[in-house]
Short mmCIF file of C-alpha atoms in Angstrom, two decimals:
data_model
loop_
_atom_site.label_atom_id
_atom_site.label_comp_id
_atom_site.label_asym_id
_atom_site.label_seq_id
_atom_site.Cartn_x
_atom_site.Cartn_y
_atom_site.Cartn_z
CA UNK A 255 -152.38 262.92 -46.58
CA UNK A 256 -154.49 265.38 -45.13
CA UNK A 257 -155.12 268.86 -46.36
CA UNK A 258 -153.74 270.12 -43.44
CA UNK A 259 -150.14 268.17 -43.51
CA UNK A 260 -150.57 269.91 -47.48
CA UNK A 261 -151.24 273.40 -46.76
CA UNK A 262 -148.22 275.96 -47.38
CA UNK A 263 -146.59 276.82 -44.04
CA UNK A 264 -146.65 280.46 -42.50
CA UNK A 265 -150.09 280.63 -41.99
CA UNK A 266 -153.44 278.67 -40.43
CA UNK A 267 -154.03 275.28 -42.22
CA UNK A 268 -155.84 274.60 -45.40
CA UNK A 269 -159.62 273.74 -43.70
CA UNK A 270 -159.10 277.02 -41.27
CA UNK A 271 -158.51 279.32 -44.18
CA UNK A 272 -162.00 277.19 -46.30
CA UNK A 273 -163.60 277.95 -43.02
CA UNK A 274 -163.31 281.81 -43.09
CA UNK A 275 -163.65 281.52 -46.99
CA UNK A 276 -160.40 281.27 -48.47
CA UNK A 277 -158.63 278.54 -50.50
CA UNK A 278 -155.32 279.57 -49.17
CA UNK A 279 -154.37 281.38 -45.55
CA UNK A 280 -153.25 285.03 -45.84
CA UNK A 281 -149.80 285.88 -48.56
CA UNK A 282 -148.02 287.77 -45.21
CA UNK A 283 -147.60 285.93 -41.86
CA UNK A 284 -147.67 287.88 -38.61
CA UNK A 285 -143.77 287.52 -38.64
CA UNK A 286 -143.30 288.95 -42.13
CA UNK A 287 -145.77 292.05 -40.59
CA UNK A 288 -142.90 292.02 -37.43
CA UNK A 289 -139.92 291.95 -39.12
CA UNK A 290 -141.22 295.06 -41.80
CA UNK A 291 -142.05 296.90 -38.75
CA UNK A 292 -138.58 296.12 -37.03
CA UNK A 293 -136.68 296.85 -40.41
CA UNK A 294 -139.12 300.23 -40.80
CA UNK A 295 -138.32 301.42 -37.19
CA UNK A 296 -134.54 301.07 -38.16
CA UNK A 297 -134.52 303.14 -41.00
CA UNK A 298 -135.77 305.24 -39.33
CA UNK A 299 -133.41 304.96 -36.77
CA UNK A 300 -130.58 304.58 -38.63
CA UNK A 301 -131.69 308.03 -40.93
CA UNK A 302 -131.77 310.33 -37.44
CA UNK A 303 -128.70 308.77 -36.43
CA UNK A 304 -126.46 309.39 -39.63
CA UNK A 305 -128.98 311.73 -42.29
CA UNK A 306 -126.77 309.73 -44.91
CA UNK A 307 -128.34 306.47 -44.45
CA UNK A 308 -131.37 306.95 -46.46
CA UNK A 309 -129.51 308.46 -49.73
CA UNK A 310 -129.17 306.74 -52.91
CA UNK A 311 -125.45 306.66 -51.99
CA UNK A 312 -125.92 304.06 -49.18
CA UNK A 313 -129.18 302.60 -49.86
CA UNK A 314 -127.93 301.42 -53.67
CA UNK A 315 -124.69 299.58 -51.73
CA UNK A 316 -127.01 298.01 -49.38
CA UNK A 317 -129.28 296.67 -51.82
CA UNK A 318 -126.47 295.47 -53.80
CA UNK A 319 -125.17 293.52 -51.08
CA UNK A 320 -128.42 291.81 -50.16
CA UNK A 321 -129.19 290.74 -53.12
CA UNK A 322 -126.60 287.62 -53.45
CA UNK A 323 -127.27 286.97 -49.72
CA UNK A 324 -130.93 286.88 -50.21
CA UNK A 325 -131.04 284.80 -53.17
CA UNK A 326 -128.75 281.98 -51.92
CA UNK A 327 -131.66 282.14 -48.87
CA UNK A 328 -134.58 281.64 -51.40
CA UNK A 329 -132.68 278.18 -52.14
CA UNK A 330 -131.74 277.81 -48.79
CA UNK A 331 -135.25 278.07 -47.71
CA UNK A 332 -136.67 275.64 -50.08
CA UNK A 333 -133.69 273.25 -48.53
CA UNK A 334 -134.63 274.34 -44.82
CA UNK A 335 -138.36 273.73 -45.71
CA UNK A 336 -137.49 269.85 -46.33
CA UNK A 337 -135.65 269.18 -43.16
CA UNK A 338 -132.18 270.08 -45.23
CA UNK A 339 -129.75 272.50 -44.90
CA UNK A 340 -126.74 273.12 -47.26
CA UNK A 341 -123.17 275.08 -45.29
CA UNK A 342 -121.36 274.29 -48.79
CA UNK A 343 -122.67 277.45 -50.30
CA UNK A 344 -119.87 279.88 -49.31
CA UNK A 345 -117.55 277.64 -51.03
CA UNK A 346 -119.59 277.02 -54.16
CA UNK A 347 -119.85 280.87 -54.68
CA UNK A 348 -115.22 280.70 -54.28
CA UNK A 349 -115.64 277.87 -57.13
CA UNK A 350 -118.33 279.95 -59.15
CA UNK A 351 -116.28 283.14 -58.69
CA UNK A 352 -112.79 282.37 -59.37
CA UNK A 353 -113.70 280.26 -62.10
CA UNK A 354 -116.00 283.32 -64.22
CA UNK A 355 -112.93 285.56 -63.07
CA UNK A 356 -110.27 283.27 -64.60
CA UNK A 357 -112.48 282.87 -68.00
CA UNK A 358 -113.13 286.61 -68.58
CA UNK A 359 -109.79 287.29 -67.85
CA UNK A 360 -108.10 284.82 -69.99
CA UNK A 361 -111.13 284.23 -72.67
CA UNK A 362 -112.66 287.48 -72.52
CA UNK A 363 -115.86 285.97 -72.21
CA UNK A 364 -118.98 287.96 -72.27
CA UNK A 365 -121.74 288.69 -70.20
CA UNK A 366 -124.52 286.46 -70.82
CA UNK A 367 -121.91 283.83 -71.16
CA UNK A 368 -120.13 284.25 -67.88
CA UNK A 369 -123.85 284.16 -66.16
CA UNK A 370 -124.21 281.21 -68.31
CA UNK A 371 -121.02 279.38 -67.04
CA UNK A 372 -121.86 280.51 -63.35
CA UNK A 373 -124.75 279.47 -62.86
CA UNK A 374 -124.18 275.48 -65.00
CA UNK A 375 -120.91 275.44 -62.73
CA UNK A 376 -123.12 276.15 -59.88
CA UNK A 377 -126.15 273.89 -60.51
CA UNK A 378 -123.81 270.83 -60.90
CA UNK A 379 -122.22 271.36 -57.36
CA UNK A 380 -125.83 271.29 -56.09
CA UNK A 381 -126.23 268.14 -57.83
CA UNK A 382 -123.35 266.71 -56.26
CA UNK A 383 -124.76 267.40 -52.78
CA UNK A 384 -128.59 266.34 -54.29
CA UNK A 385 -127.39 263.62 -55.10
CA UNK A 386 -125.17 262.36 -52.08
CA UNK A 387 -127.57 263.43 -49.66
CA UNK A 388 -130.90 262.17 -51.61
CA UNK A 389 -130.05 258.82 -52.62
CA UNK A 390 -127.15 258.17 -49.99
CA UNK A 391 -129.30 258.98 -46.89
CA UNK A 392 -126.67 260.84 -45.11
CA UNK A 393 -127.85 263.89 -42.79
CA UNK A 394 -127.15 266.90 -45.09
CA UNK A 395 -124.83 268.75 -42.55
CA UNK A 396 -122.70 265.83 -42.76
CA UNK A 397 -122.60 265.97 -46.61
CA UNK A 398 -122.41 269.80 -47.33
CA UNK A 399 -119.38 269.92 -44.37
CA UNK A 400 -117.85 268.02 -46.55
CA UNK A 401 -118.37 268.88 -49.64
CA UNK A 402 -117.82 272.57 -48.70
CA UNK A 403 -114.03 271.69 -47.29
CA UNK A 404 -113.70 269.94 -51.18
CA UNK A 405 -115.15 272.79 -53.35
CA UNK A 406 -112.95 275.49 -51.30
CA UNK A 407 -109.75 273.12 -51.78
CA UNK A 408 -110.59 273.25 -55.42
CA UNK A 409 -111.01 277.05 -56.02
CA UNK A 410 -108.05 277.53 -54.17
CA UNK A 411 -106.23 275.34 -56.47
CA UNK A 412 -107.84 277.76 -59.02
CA UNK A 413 -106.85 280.50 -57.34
CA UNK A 414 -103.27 278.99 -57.37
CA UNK A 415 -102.43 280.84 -53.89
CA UNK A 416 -102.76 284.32 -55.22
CA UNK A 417 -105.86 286.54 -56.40
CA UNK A 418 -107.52 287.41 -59.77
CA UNK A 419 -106.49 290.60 -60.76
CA UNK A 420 -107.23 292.97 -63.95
CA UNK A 421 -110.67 291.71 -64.10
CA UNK A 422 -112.99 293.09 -66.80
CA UNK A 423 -116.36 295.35 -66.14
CA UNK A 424 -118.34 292.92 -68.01
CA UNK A 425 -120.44 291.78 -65.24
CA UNK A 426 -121.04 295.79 -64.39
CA UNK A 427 -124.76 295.11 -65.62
CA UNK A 428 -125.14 293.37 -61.52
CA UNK A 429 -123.16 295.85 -59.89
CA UNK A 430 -123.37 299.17 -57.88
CA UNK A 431 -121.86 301.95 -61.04
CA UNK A 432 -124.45 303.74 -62.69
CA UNK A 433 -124.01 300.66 -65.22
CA UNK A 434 -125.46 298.36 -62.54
CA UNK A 435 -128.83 299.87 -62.42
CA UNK A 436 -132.00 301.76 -63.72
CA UNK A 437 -133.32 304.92 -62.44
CA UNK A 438 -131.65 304.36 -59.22
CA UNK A 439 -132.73 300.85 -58.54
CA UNK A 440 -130.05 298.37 -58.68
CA UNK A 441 -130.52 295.31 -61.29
CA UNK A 442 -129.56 292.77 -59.37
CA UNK A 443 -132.27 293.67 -56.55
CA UNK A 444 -134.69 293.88 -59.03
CA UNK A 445 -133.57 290.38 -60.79
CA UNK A 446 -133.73 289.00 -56.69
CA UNK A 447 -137.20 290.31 -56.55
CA UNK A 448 -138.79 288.37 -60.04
CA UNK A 449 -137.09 285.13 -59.01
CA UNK A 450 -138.37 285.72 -55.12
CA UNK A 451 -141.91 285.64 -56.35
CA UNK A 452 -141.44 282.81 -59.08
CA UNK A 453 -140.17 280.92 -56.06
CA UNK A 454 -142.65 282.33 -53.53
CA UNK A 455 -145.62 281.23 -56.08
CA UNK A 456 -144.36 277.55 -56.50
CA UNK A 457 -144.04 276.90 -53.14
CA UNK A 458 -147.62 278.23 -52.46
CA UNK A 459 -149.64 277.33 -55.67
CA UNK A 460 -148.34 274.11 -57.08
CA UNK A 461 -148.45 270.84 -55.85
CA UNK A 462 -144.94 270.89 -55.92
CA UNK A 463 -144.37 273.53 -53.40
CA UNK A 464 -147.01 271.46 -50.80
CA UNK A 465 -145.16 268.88 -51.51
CA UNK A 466 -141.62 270.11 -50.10
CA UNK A 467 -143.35 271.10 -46.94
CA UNK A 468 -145.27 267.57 -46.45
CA UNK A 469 -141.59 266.15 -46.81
CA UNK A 470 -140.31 268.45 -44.55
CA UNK A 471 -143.07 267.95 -42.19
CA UNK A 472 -142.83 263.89 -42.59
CA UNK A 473 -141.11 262.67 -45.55
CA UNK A 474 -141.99 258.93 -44.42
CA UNK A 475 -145.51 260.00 -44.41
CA UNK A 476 -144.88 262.08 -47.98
CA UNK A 477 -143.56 258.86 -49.66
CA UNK A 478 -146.67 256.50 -48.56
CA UNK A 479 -148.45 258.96 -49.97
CA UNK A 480 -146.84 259.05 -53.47
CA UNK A 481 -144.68 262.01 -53.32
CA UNK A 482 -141.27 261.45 -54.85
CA UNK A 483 -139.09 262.43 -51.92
CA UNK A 484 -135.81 261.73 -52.79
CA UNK A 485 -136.45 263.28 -56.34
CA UNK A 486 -137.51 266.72 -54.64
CA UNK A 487 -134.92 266.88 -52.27
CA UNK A 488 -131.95 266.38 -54.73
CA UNK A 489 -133.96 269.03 -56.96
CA UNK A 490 -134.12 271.75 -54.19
CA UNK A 491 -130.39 271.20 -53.55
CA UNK A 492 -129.66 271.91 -57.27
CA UNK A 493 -131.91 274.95 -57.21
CA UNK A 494 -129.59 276.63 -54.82
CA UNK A 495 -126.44 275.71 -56.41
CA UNK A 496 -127.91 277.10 -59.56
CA UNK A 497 -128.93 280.56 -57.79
CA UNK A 498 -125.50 280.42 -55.78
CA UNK A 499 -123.66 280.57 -59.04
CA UNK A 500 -125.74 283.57 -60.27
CA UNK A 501 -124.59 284.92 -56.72
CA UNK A 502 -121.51 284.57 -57.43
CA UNK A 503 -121.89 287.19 -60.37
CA UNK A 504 -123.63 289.39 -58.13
CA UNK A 505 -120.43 289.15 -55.66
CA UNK A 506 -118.33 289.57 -58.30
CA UNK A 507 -119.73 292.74 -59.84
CA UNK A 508 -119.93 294.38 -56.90
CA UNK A 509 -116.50 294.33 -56.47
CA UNK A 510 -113.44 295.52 -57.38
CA UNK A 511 -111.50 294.39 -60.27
CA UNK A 512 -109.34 292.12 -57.99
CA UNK A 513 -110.63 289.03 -56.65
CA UNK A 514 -109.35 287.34 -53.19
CA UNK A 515 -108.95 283.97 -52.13
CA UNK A 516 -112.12 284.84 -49.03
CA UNK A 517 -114.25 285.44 -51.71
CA UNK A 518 -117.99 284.35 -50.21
CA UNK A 519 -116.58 283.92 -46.83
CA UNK A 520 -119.72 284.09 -44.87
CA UNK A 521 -121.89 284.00 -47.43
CA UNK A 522 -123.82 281.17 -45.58
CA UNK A 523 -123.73 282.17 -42.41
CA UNK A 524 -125.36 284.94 -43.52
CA UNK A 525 -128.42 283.46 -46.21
CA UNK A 526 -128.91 280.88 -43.42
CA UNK A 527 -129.34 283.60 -40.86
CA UNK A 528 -131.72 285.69 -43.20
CA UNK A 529 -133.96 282.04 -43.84
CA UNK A 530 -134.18 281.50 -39.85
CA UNK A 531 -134.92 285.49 -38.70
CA UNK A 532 -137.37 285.09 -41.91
CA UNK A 533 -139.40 282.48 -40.29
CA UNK A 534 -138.67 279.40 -41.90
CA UNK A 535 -138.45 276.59 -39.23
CA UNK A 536 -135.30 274.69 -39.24
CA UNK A 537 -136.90 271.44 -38.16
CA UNK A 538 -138.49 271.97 -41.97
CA UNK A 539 -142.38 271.48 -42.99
CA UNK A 540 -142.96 275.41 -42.36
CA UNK A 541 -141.14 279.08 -44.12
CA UNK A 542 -141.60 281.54 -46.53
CA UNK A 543 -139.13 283.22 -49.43
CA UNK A 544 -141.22 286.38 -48.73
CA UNK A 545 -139.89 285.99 -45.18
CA UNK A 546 -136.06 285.10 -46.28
CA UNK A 547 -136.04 288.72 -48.36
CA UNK A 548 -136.97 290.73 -45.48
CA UNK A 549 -134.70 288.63 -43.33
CA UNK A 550 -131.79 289.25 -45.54
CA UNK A 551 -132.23 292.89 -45.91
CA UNK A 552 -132.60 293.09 -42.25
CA UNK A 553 -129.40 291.99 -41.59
CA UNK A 554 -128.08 293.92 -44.07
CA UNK A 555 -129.42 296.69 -42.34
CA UNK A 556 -127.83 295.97 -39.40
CA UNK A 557 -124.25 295.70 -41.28
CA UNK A 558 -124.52 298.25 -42.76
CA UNK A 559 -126.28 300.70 -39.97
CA UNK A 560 -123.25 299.55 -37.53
CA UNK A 561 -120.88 300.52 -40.23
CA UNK A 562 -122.33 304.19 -40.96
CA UNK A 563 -122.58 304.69 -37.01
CA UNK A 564 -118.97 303.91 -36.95
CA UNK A 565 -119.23 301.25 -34.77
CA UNK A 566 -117.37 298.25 -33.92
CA UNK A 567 -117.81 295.58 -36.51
CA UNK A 568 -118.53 292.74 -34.18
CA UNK A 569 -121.44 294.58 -32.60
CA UNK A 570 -123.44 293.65 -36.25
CA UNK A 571 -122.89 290.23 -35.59
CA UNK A 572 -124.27 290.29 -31.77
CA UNK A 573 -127.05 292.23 -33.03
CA UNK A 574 -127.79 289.60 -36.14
CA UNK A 575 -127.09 286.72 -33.26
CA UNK A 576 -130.15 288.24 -30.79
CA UNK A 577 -132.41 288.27 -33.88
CA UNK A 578 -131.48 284.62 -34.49
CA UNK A 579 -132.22 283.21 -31.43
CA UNK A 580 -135.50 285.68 -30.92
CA UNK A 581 -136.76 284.13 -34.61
CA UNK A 582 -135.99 280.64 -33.20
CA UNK A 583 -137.49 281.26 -29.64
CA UNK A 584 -140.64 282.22 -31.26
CA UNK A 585 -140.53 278.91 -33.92
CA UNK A 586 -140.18 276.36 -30.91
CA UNK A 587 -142.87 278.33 -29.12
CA UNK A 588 -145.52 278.20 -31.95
CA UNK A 589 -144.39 274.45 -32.42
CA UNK A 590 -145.05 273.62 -28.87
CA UNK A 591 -148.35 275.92 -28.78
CA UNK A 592 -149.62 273.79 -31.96
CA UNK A 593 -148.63 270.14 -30.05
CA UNK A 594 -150.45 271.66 -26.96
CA UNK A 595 -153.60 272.43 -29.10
#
């Protein structure tokens, strides 16, 4: 396979960037550039149009509520990047959720066990849906439909048609109380962040990472050429159910003590709209997690800007709709630019 079909996606290929004297093309794509100037021009925006917006009041909130969207999108992305795309995550984050709630609750558990549980729980959902859509070669739509409709039956049998109530503080560490964070900046931003550039670095300095793209870019072509497809693809499913379920203690921290039956409703609405406005193509072989995180906290921007401007609620999701179809406008029009060329 070439070098080209190899080279990490979001920037020129491999021989372009050896031609102006680089091994790899540039860490920030034009689009990561755009979207840090849209985001920048809204906060500034947003801080003449309410003075509140830019106060540790409402920016700790908003970073705690990007931070669970943003790292379900770093697995989504991976997904996305190999032609994938998982809508079961909402539902895995209900299963995660209710279950952590029930044990602390009943068992008392403690913190790095309730992570512990969340996250295992997680993971093997992920393998469920690895493994049904790598080695039973059903579209992954199909399979994660599905699958999503099953894991939301089943939390809702947890659940037991009423919510959790009287849950403990122990998962206050991830939440938005002055337990929840360290001179100002909220933990589970800053846990989003390391794990964001773990992820960021595999996909553009290993092997491994060139090789999701060259699947997502041809995986015919990736398995004549030795790369074990079905292996990776059941492996990037299981990385998002295992940072879904560590979203799930992010969701439930920054909560109340009380958890409802719509816990995570959305949820994947909204990581798959922060992988898409990121950059990441959703015909897979091209994206970025750099691009995801300032995707995700640009539509949390958005909620939360319409919300502080005390407008209607539905005007967030028009906005976060334009941005979608912009991101993909501009993905189909670099894809036919590149078949022109």
């Amino acid at each position: 396979m070439s070098s080209q079909t190899l080279a990490p996606s979001g920037g020129a290929p491999a021989h372009t960037a050896q031609a102006r004297g680089r091994v790899l093309p540039f860490p920030i794509t034009g689009q990561e550039i755009v979207l840090i100037a849209v985001i920048a021009v809204l906060w500034v925006a947003l801080a003449i149009g309410t003075p509140a917006f830019l106060t540790e009041g409402s920016m700790v909130p908003l970073l705690v509520a990007m931070a669970p969207v943003a790292l379900i999108g770093i697995g989504m992305t991976v997904i996305i990047i190999t032609g994938g795309i998982d809508v079961s995550v909402a539902s895995i984050v209900m299963v995660c959720a209710v279950v952590v709630a029930r044990a602390m609750v009943d068992s008392g558990i403690g913190l790095l066990l309730a992570v512990l549980l969340s996250v295992v729980l997680g993971g093997v959902l992920g393998l469920i849906n690895g493994v049904l859509i790598a080695y039973g070669r059903v579209h992954a739509i199909i399979i994660t439909f599905g699958t999503a409709n099953l894991f939301k039956f089943l939390a809702l049998q947890i659940f037991g048609g009423t919510t959790v109530d009287n849950i403990p503080g122990t998962l206050d560490f991830f939440g938005r109380g002055a337990a929840g964070r360290t001179l100002g900046v909220p933990h589970s931003f800053v846990i989003m962040l390391v794990i964001a550039a773990l992820a960021w670095y595999y996909l553009r300095h290993t092997p491994g990472g060139r090789h999701l793209y060259a699947i997502g870019g041809d995986a015919d072509a990736a398995r004549l050429a030795g790369m074990k497809v079905q292996r990776r693809v059941m492996s990037a499913y299981v990385l998002t159910g295992l940072l879904t379920g560590l979203a799930a203690c992010f969701v439930i921290a920054r909560g109340t003590s009380t958890l409802a039956p719509n816990v995570g409703a959305g949820m994947e609405l909204a990581a798959i709209a922060a992988v898409v406005i990121g950059g990441t193509s959703i015909m897979g072989g091209r994206g970025s997690v750099l691009g995801t995180v300032l995707g995700a906290l640009l539509v949390q921007t958005v909620t939360s800007g319409v919300t502080q401007l005390g407008w209607r609620s539905q005007l967030s999701s028009l906005f976060i709709g334009i941005f979608i179809l912009i991101a993909v406008g501009a993905d189909l029009l670099r894809q036919r630019t590149r078949r022109t060329a």
